[in-house]
GROMACS .gro file of C-alpha atoms in nm:
model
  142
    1UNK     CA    1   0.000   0.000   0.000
    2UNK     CA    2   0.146   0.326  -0.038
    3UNK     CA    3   0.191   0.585   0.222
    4UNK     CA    4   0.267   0.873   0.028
    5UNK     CA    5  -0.020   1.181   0.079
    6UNK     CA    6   0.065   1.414  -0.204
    7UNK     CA    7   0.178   1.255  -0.554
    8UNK     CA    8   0.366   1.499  -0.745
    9UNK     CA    9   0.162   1.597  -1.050
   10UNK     CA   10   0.339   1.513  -1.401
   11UNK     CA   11   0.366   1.734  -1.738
   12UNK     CA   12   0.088   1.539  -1.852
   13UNK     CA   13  -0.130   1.544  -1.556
   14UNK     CA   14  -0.070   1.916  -1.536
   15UNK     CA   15  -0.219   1.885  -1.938
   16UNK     CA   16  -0.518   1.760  -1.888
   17UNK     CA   17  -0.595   1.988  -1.583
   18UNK     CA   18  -0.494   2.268  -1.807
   19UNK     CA   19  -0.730   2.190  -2.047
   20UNK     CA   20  -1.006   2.198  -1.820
   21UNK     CA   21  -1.148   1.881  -1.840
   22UNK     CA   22  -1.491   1.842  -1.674
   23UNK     CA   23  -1.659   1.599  -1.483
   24UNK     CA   24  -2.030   1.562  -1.485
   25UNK     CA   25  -2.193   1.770  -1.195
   26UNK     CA   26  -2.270   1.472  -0.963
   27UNK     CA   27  -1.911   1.360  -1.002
   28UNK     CA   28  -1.784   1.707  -0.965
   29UNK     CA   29  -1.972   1.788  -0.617
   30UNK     CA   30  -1.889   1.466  -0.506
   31UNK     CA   31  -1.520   1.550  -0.582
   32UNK     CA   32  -1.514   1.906  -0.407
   33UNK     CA   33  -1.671   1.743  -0.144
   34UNK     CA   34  -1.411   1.477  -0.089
   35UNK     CA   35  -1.144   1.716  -0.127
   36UNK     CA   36  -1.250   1.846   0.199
   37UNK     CA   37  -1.199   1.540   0.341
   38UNK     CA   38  -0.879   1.490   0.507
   39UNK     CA   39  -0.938   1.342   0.788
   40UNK     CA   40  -1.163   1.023   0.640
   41UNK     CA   41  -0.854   1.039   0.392
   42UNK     CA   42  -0.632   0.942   0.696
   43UNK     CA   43  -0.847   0.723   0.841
   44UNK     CA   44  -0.894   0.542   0.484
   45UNK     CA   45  -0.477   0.532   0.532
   46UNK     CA   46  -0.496   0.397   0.851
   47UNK     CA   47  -0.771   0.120   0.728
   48UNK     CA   48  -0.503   0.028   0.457
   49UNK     CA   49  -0.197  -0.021   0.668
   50UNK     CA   50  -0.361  -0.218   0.967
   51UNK     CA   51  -0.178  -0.524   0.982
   52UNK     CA   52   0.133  -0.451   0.812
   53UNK     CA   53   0.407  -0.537   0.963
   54UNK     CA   54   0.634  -0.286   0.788
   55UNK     CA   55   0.382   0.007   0.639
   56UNK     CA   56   0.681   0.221   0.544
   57UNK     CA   57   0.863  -0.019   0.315
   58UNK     CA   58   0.727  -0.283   0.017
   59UNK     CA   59   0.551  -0.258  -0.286
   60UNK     CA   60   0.349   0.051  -0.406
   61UNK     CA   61  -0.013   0.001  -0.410
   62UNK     CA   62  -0.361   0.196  -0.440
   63UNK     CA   63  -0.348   0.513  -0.254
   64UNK     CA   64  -0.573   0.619   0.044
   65UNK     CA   65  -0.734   0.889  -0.228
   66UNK     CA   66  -0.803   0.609  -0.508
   67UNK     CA   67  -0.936   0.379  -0.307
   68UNK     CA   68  -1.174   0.632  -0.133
   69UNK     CA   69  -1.295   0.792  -0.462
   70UNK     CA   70  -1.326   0.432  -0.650
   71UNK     CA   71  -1.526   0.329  -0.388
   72UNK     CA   72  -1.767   0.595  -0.433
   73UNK     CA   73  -1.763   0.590  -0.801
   74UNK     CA   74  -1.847   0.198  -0.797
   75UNK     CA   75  -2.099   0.286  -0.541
   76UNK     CA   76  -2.314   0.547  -0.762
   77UNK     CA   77  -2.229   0.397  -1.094
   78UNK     CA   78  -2.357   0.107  -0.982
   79UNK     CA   79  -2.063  -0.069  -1.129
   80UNK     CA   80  -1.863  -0.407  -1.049
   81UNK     CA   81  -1.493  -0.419  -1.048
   82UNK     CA   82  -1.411  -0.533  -1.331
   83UNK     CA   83  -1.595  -0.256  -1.514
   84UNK     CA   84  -1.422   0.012  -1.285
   85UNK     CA   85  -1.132  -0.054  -1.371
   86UNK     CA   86  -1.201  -0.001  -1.777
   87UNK     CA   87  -1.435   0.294  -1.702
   88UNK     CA   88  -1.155   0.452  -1.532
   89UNK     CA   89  -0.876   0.321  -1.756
   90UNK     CA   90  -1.059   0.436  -2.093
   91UNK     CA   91  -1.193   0.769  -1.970
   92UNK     CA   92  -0.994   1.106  -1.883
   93UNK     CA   93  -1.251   1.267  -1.644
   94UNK     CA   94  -1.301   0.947  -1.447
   95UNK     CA   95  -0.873   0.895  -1.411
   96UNK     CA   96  -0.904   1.291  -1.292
   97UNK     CA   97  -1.189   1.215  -1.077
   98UNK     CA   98  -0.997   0.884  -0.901
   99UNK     CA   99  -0.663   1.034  -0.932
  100UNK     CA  100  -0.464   0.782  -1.115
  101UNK     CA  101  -0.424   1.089  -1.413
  102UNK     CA  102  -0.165   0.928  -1.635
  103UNK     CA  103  -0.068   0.638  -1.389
  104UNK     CA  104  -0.169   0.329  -1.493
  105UNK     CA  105  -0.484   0.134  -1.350
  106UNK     CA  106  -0.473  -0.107  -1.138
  107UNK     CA  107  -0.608  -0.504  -1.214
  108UNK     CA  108  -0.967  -0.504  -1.078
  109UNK     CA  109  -0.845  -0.751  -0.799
  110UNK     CA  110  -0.621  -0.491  -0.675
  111UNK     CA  111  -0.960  -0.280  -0.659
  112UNK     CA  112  -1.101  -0.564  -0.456
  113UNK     CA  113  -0.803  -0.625  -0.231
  114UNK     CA  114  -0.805  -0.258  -0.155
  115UNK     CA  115  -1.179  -0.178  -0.079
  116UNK     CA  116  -1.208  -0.515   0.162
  117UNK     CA  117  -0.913  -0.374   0.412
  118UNK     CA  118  -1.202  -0.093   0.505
  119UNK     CA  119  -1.341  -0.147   0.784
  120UNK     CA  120  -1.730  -0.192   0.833
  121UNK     CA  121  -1.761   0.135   1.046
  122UNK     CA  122  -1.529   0.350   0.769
  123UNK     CA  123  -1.760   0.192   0.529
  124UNK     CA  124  -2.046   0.365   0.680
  125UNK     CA  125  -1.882   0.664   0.740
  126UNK     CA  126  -1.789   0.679   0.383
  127UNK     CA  127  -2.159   0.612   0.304
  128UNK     CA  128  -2.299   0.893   0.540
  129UNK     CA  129  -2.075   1.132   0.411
  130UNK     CA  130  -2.134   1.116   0.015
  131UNK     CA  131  -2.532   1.100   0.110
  132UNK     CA  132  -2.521   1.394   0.308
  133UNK     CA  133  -2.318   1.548   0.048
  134UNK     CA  134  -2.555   1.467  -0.167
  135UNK     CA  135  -2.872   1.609   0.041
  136UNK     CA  136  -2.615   1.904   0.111
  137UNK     CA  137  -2.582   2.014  -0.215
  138UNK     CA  138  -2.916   1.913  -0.354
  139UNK     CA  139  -2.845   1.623  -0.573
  140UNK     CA  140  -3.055   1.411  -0.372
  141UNK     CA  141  -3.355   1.435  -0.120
  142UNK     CA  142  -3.167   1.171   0.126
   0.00000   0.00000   0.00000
């Protein structure tokens, strides 16, 4: 799992920003919203590195802020993992949205792996916070 908070952005990343690429207004609140987030960001870390016996050293994996915002694009897409992971490898907005930008995508497993080291309670958090979000901003009526 990786334990680095900030990625630093690359020439093409900084592109497609640039060009102003859009996402569609759910998608967008949802992603202001989460941006806001730090602290379910950290917990999200925390949820990822329970267990390890060495956090700090070993293979690279999904970030706290890809699994988080995966999650909740599965979650109102309605989609299953495999199909994640090709919505977000084929589409710009939705690599933006679940910032892998110009990384590659991970295998669906990975996707799987990375969403069942939540815990139940995080999982509700998570939940509650994109619904009242949601109500917040008037997407939905709760």
């Amino acid at each position: 799992m990786s334990r680095i908070a900030e990625r630093q952005v690359s020439f093409a990343d900084w592109e497609l920003v640039r060009q102003g690429l859009c996402h569609e207004p759910l998608l967008q609140a949802i992603s202001d919203f989460l941006d806001d987030q730090k602290d379910i960001i950290d917990q999200v870390r925390g949820d990822l590195t329970r267990g390890l016996k060495k956090a700090e050293t070993g293979r690279s994996g999904l970030t706290p802020q890809q699994v988080l915002r995966s999650l909740v694009l599965m979650r109102v897409k309605n989609w299953n993992y495999r199909e994640l992971r090709e919505r977000i490898a084929d589409g710009c907005t939705l690599r933006q949205f679940t910032d892998f930008y110009c990384l590659p995508v991970s295998r669906h497993d990975a996707f799987h792996r990375g969403f069942n080291r939540l815990t139940p309670e995080r999982l509700k958090e998570i939940n509650d916070l994109v619904v009242r979000a949601a109500v917040e901003l008037g997407l939905e009526d709760g």
